[in-house]
PDB file of C-alpha atoms in Angstrom:
ATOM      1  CA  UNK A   1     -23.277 171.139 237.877  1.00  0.00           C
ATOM      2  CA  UNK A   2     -23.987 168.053 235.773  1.00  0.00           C
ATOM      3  CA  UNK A   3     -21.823 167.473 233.130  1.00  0.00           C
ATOM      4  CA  UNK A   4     -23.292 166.772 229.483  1.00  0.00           C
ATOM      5  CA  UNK A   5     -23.564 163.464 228.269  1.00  0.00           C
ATOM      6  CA  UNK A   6     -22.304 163.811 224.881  1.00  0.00           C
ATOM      7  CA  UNK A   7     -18.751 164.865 226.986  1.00  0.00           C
ATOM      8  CA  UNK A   8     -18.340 161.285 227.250  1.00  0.00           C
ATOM      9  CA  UNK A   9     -18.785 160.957 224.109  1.00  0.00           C
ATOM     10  CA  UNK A  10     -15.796 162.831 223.036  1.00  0.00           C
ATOM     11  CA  UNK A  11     -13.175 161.671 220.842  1.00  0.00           C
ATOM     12  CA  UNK A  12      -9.459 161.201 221.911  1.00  0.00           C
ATOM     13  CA  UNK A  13      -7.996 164.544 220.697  1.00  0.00           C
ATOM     14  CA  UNK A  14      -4.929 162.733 219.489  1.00  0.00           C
ATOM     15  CA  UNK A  15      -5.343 162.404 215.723  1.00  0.00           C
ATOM     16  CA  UNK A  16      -4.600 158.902 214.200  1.00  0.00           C
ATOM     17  CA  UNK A  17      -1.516 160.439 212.297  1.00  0.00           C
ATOM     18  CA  UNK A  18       0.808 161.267 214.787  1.00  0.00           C
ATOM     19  CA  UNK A  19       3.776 160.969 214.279  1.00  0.00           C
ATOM     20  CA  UNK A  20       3.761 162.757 211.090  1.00  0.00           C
ATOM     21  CA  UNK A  21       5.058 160.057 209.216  1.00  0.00           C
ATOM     22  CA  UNK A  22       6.436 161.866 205.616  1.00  0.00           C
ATOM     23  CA  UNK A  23       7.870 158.573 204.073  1.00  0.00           C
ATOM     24  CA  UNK A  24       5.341 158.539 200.578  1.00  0.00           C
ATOM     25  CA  UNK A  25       3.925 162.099 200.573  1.00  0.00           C
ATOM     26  CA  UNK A  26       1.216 162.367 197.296  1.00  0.00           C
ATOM     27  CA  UNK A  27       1.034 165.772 196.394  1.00  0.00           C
ATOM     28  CA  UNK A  28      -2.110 165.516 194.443  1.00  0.00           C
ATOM     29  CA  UNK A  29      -2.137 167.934 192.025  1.00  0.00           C
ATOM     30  CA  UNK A  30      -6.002 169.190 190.069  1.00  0.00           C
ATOM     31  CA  UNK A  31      -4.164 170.314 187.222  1.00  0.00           C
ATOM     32  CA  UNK A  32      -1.441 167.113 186.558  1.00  0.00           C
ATOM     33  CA  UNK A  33      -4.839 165.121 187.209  1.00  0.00           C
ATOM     34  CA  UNK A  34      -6.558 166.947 184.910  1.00  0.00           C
ATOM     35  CA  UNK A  35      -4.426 166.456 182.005  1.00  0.00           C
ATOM     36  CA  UNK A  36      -3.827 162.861 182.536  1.00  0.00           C
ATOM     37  CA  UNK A  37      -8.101 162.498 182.086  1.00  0.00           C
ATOM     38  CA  UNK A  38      -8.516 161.327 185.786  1.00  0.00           C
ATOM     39  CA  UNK A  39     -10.389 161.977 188.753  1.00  0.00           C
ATOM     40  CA  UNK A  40      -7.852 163.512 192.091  1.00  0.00           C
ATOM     41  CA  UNK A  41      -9.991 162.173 194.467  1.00  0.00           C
ATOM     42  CA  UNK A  42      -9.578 158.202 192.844  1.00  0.00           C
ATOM     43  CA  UNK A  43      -6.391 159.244 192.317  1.00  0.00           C
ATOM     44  CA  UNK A  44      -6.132 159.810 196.463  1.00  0.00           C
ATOM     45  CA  UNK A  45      -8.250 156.974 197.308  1.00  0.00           C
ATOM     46  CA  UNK A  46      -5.983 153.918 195.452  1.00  0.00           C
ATOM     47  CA  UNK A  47      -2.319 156.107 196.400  1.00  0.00           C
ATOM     48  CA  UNK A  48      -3.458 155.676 200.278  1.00  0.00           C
ATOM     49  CA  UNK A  49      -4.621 152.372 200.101  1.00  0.00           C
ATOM     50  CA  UNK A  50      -1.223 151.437 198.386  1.00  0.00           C
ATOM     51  CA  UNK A  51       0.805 153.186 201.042  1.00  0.00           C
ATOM     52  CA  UNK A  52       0.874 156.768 200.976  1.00  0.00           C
ATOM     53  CA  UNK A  53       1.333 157.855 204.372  1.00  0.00           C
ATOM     54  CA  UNK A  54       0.521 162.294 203.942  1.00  0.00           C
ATOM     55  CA  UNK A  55      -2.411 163.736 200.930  1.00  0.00           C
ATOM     56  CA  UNK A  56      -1.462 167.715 200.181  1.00  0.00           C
ATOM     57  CA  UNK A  57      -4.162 168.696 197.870  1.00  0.00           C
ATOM     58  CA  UNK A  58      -2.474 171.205 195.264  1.00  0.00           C
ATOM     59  CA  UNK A  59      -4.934 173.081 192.669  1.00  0.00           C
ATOM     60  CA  UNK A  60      -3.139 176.256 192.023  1.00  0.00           C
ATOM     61  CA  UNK A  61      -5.830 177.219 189.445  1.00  0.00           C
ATOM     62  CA  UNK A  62      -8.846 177.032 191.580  1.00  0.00           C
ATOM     63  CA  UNK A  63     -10.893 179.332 193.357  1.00  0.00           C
ATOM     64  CA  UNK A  64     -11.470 179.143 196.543  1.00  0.00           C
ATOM     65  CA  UNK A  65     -15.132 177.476 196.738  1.00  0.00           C
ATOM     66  CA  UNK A  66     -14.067 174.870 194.748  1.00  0.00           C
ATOM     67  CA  UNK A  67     -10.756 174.031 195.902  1.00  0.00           C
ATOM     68  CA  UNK A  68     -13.031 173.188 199.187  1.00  0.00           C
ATOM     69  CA  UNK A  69     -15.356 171.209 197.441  1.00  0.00           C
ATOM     70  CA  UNK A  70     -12.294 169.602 195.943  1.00  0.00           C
ATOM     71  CA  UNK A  71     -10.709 169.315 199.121  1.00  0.00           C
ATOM     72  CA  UNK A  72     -13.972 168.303 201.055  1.00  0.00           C
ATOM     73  CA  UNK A  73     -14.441 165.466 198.868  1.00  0.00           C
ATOM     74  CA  UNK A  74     -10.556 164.164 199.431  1.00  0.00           C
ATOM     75  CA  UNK A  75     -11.738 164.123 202.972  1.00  0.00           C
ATOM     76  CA  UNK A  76     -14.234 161.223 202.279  1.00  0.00           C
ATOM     77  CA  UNK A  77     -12.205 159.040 200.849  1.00  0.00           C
ATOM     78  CA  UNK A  78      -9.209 159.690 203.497  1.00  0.00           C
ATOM     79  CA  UNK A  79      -8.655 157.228 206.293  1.00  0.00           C
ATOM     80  CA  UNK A  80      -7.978 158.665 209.529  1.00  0.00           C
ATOM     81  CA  UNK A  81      -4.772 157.548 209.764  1.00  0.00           C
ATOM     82  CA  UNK A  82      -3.643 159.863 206.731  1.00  0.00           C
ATOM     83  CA  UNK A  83      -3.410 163.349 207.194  1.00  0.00           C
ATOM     84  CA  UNK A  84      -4.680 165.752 204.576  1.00  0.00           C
ATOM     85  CA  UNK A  85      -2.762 169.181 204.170  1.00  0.00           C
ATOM     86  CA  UNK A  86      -3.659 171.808 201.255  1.00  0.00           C
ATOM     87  CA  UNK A  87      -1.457 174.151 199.869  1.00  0.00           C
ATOM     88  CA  UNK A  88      -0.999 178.020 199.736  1.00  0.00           C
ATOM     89  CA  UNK A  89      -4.639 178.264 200.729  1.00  0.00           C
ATOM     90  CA  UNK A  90      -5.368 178.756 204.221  1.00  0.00           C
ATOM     91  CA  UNK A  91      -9.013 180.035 203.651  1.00  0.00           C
ATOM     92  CA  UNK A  92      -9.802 176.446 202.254  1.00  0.00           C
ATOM     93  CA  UNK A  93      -8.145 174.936 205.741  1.00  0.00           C
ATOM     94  CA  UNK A  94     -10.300 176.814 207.609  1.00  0.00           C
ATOM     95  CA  UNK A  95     -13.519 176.410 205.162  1.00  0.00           C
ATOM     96  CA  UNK A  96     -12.972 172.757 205.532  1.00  0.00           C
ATOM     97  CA  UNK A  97     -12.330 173.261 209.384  1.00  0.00           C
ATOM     98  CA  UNK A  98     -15.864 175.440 209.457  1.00  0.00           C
ATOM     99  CA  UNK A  99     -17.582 172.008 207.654  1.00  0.00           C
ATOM    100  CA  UNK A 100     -16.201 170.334 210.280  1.00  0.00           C
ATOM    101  CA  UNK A 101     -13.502 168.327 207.996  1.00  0.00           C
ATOM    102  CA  UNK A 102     -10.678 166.889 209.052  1.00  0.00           C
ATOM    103  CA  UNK A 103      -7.689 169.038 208.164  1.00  0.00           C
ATOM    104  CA  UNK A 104      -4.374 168.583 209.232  1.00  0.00           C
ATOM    105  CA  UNK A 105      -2.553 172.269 208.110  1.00  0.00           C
ATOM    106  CA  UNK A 106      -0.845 173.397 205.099  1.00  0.00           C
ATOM    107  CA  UNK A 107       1.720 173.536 202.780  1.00  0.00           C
ATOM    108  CA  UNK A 108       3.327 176.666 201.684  1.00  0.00           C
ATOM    109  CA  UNK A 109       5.766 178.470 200.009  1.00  0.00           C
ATOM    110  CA  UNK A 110       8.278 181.341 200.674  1.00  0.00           C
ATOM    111  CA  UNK A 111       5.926 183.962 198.284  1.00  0.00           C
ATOM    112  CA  UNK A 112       2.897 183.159 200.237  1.00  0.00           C
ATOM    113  CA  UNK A 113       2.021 184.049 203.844  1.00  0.00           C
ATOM    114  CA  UNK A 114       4.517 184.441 206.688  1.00  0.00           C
ATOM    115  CA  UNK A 115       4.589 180.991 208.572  1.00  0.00           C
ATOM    116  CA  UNK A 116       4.336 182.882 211.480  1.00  0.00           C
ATOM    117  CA  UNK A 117       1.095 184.117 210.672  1.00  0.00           C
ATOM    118  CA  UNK A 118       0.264 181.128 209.089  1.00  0.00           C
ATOM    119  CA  UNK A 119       1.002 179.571 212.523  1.00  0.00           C
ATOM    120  CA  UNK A 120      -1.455 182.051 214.045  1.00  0.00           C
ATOM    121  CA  UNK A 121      -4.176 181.738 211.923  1.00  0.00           C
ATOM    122  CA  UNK A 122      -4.257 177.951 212.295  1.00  0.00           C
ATOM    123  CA  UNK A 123      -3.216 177.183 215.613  1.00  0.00           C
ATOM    124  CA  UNK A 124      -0.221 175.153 217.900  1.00  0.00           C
ATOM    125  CA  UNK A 125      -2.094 171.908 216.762  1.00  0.00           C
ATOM    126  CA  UNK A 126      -1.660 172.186 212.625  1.00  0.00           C
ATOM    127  CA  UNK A 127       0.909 170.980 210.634  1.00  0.00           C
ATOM    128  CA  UNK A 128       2.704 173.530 208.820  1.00  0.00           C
ATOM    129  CA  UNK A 129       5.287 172.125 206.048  1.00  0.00           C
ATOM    130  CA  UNK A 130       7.507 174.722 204.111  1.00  0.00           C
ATOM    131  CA  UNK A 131       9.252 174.891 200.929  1.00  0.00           C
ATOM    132  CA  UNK A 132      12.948 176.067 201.418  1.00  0.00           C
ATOM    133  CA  UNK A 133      15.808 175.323 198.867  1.00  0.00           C
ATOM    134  CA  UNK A 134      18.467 177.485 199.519  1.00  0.00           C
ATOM    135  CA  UNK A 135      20.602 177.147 202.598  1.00  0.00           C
ATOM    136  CA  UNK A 136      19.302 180.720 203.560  1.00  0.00           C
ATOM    137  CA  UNK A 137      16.033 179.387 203.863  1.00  0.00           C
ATOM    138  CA  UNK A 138      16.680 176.146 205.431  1.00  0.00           C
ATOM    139  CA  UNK A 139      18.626 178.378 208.603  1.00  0.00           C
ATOM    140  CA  UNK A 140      15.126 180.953 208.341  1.00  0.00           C
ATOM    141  CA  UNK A 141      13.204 177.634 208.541  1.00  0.00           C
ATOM    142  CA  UNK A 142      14.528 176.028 211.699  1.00  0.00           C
ATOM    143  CA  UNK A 143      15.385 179.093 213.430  1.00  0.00           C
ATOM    144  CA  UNK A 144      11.935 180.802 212.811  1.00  0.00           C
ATOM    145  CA  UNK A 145       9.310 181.765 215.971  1.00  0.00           C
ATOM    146  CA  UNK A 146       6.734 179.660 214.390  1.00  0.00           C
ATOM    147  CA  UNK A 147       6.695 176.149 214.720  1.00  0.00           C
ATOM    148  CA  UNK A 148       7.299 174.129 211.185  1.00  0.00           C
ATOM    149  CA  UNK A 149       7.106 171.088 210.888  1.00  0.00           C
ATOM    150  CA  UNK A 150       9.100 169.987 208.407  1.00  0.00           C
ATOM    151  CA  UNK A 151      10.034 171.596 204.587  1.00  0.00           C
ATOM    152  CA  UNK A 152      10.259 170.621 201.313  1.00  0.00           C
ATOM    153  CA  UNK A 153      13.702 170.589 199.750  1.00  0.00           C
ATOM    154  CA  UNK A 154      13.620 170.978 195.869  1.00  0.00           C
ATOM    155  CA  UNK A 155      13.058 170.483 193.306  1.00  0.00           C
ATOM    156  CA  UNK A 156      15.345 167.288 192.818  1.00  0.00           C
ATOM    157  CA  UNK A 157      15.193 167.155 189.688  1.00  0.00           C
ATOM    158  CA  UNK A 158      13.804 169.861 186.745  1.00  0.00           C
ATOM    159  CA  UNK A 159      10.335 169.372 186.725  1.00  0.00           C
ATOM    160  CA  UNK A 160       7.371 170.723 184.009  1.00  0.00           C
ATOM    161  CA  UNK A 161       4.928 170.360 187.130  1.00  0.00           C
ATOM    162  CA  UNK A 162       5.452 173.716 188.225  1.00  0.00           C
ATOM    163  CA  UNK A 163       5.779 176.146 185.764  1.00  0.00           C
ATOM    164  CA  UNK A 164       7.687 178.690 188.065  1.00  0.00           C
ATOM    165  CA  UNK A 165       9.994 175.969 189.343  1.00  0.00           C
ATOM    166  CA  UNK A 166      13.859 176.369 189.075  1.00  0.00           C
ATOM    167  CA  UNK A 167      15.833 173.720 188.034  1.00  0.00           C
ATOM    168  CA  UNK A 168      17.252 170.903 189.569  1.00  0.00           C
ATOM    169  CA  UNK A 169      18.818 170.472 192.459  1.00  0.00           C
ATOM    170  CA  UNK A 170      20.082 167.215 192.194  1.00  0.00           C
ATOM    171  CA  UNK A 171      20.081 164.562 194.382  1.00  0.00           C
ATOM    172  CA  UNK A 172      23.563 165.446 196.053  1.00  0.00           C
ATOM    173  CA  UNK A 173      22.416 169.012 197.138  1.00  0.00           C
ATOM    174  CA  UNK A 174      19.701 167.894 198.376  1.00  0.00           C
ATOM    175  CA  UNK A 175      20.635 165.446 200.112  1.00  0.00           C
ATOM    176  CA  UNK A 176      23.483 167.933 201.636  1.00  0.00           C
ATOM    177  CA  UNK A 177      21.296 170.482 202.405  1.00  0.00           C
ATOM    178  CA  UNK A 178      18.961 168.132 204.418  1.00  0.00           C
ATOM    179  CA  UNK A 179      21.636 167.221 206.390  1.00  0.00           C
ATOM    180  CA  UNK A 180      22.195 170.862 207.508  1.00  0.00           C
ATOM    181  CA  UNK A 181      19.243 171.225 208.394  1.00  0.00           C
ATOM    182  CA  UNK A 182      17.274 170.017 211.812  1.00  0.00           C
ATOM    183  CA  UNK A 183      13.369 169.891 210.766  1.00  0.00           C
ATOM    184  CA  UNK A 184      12.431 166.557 209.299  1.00  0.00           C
ATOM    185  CA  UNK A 185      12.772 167.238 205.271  1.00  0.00           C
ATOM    186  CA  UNK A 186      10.852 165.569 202.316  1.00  0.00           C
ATOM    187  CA  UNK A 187      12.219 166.072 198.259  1.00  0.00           C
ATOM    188  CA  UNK A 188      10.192 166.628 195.837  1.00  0.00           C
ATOM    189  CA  UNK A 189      10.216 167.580 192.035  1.00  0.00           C
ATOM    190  CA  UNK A 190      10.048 164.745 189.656  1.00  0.00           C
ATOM    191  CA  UNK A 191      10.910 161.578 191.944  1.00  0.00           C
ATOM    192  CA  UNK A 192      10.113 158.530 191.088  1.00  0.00           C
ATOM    193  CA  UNK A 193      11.489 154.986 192.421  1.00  0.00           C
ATOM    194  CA  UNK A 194      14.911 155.037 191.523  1.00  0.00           C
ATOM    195  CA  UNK A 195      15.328 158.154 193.525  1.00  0.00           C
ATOM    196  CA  UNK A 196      13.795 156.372 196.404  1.00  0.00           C
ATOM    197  CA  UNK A 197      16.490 154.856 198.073  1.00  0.00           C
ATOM    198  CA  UNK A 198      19.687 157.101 197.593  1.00  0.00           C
ATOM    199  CA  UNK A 199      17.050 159.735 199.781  1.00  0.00           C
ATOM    200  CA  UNK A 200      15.823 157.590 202.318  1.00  0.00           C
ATOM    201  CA  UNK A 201      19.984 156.622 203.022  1.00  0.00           C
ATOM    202  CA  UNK A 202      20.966 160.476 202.603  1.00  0.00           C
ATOM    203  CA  UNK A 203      18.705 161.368 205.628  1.00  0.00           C
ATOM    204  CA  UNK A 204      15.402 162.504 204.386  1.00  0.00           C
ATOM    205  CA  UNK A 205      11.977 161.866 206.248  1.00  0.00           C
ATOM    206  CA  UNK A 206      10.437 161.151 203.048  1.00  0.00           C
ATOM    207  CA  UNK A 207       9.499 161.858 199.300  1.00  0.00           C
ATOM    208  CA  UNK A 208       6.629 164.230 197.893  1.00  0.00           C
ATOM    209  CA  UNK A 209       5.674 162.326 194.691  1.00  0.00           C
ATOM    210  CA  UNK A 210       3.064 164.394 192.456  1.00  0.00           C
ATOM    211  CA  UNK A 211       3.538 163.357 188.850  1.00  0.00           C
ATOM    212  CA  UNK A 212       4.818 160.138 188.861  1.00  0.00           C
ATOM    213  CA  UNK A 213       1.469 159.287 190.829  1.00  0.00           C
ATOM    214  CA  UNK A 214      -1.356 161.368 189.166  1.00  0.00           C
ATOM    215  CA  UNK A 215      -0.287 160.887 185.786  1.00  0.00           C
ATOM    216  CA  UNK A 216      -0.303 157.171 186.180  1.00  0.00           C
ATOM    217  CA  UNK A 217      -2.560 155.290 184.577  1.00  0.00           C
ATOM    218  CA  UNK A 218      -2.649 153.037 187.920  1.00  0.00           C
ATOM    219  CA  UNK A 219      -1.813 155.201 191.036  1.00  0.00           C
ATOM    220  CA  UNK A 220      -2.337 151.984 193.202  1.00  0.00           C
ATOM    221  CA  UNK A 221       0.621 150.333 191.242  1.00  0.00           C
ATOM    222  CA  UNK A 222       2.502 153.462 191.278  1.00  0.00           C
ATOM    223  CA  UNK A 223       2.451 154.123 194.966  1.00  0.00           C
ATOM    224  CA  UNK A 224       2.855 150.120 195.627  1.00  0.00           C
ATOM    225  CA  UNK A 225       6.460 150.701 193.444  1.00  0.00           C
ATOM    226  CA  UNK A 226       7.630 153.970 195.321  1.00  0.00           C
ATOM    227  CA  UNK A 227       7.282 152.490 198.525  1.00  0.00           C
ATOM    228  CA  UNK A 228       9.080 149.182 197.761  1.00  0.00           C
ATOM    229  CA  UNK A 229      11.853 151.276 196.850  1.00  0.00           C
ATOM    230  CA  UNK A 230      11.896 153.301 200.301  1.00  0.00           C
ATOM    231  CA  UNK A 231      11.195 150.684 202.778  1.00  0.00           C
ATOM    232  CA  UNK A 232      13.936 148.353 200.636  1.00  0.00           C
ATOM    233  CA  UNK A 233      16.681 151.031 201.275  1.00  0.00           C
ATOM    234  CA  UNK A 234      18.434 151.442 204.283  1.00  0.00           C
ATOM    235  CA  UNK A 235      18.185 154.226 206.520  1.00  0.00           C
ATOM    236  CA  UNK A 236      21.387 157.166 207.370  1.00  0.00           C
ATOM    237  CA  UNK A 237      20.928 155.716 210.505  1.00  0.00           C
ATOM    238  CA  UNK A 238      21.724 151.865 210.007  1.00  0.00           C
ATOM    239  CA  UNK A 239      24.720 152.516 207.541  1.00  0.00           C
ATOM    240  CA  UNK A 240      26.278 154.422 209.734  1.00  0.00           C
TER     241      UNK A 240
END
């Protein structure tokens, strides 16, 4: 049998991003970017060429064709080295996945689909991230049959971002609850660069930043500051 050419032609299946570096996660968010008058995409394209290492694509009030198209075009302007997750929506992952798009996985929360079926419906190679807050859901996280990746601790701090979002957790808990838990764990809810460092020293893989980045008036600068202020501090690691 002769083997095809275009086999040779065949990329490395690694992807560029691993490891899943979470250190300056943008949470770019249609609807923040939408008040603030500018365009998510931009917003993507300067926050990633100013450091931000993971793009989740967030527009709640979208439907589903154009959250893609949303999403598709967030794909141009990503380098390979960044992934790009979207949240809740796993029919856009796999719409962008049918346009041949690089997707890494999803985001989602504990009111939308089981991350075991999640895991199923996207397979062993996706990133799945989860939001978990209390302890409860930290222990369901890390002992569940699916493979997560890491979750989302929060929110930090009380946030108008998300209108359904309890209040703050503070950066204590937080931290705390990281800690007791063994997936790699990002904050989020309202951080911005002063919160940088106390998380980076309390354990955390890394900060999900969505306001203080799309409702800048330069997301370039914006990212530049955040990650100043995380590769400045010193990790649990070296204090210890």
């Amino acid at each position: 049998m002769t083997t095809p050419a275009n086999d040779h032609a065949r990329p490395d299946p690694s992807p560029d991003w691993r490891p899943l570096d979470l250190s300056l996660y943008l949470v770019a968010d249609h609807a923040v970017c939408q008040q603030a008058g500018v365009d998510l995409p931009e917003v993507v394209a300067r926050s990633v060429a100013a450091g931000a290492t993971v793009v989740q694509v967030r527009a709640k009030e979208l439907p589903g064709g154009a959250f893609t198209d949303l999403a598709a075009q967030v794909c141009a302007v990503l380098p390979p080295s960044v992934p790009l997750l979207i949240n809740d929506r796993i029919d856009v992952v796999l719409a962008l996945r049918r346009r041949d798009l690089a997707c890494a996985g999803a985001h989602v929360g504990q009111a939308d689909l089981d991350v075991r079926d999640v895991r199923a419906l996207l397979g062993d190679e996706a990133v799945i991230g989860l939001s978990a807050a209390s302890p409860q859901q930290l222990r369901a996280a890390h002992t569940s049959a699916a493979r997560i990746d890491y979750v989302g601790i929060g929110p930090l701090h009380s946030t108008r971002t998300k209108r359904d979002a309890p209040a703050g957790l503070g950066i204590d808990t937080v931290i705390e609850r990281a800690r007791g838990c063994t997936l790699p764990a990002v904050a989020i809810g309202g951080i911005t660069p002063a919160d940088m460092p106390a998380l980076r020293s309390g354990g955390l893989a890394g900060a999900a930043v969505v306001s203080y980045i799309c409702a800048s008036a330069d997301p370039g600068a914006a990212t530049e500051r955040l990650a100043a202020a995380w590769n400045a501090a010193p990790t649990w690691k070296q204090q210890r």
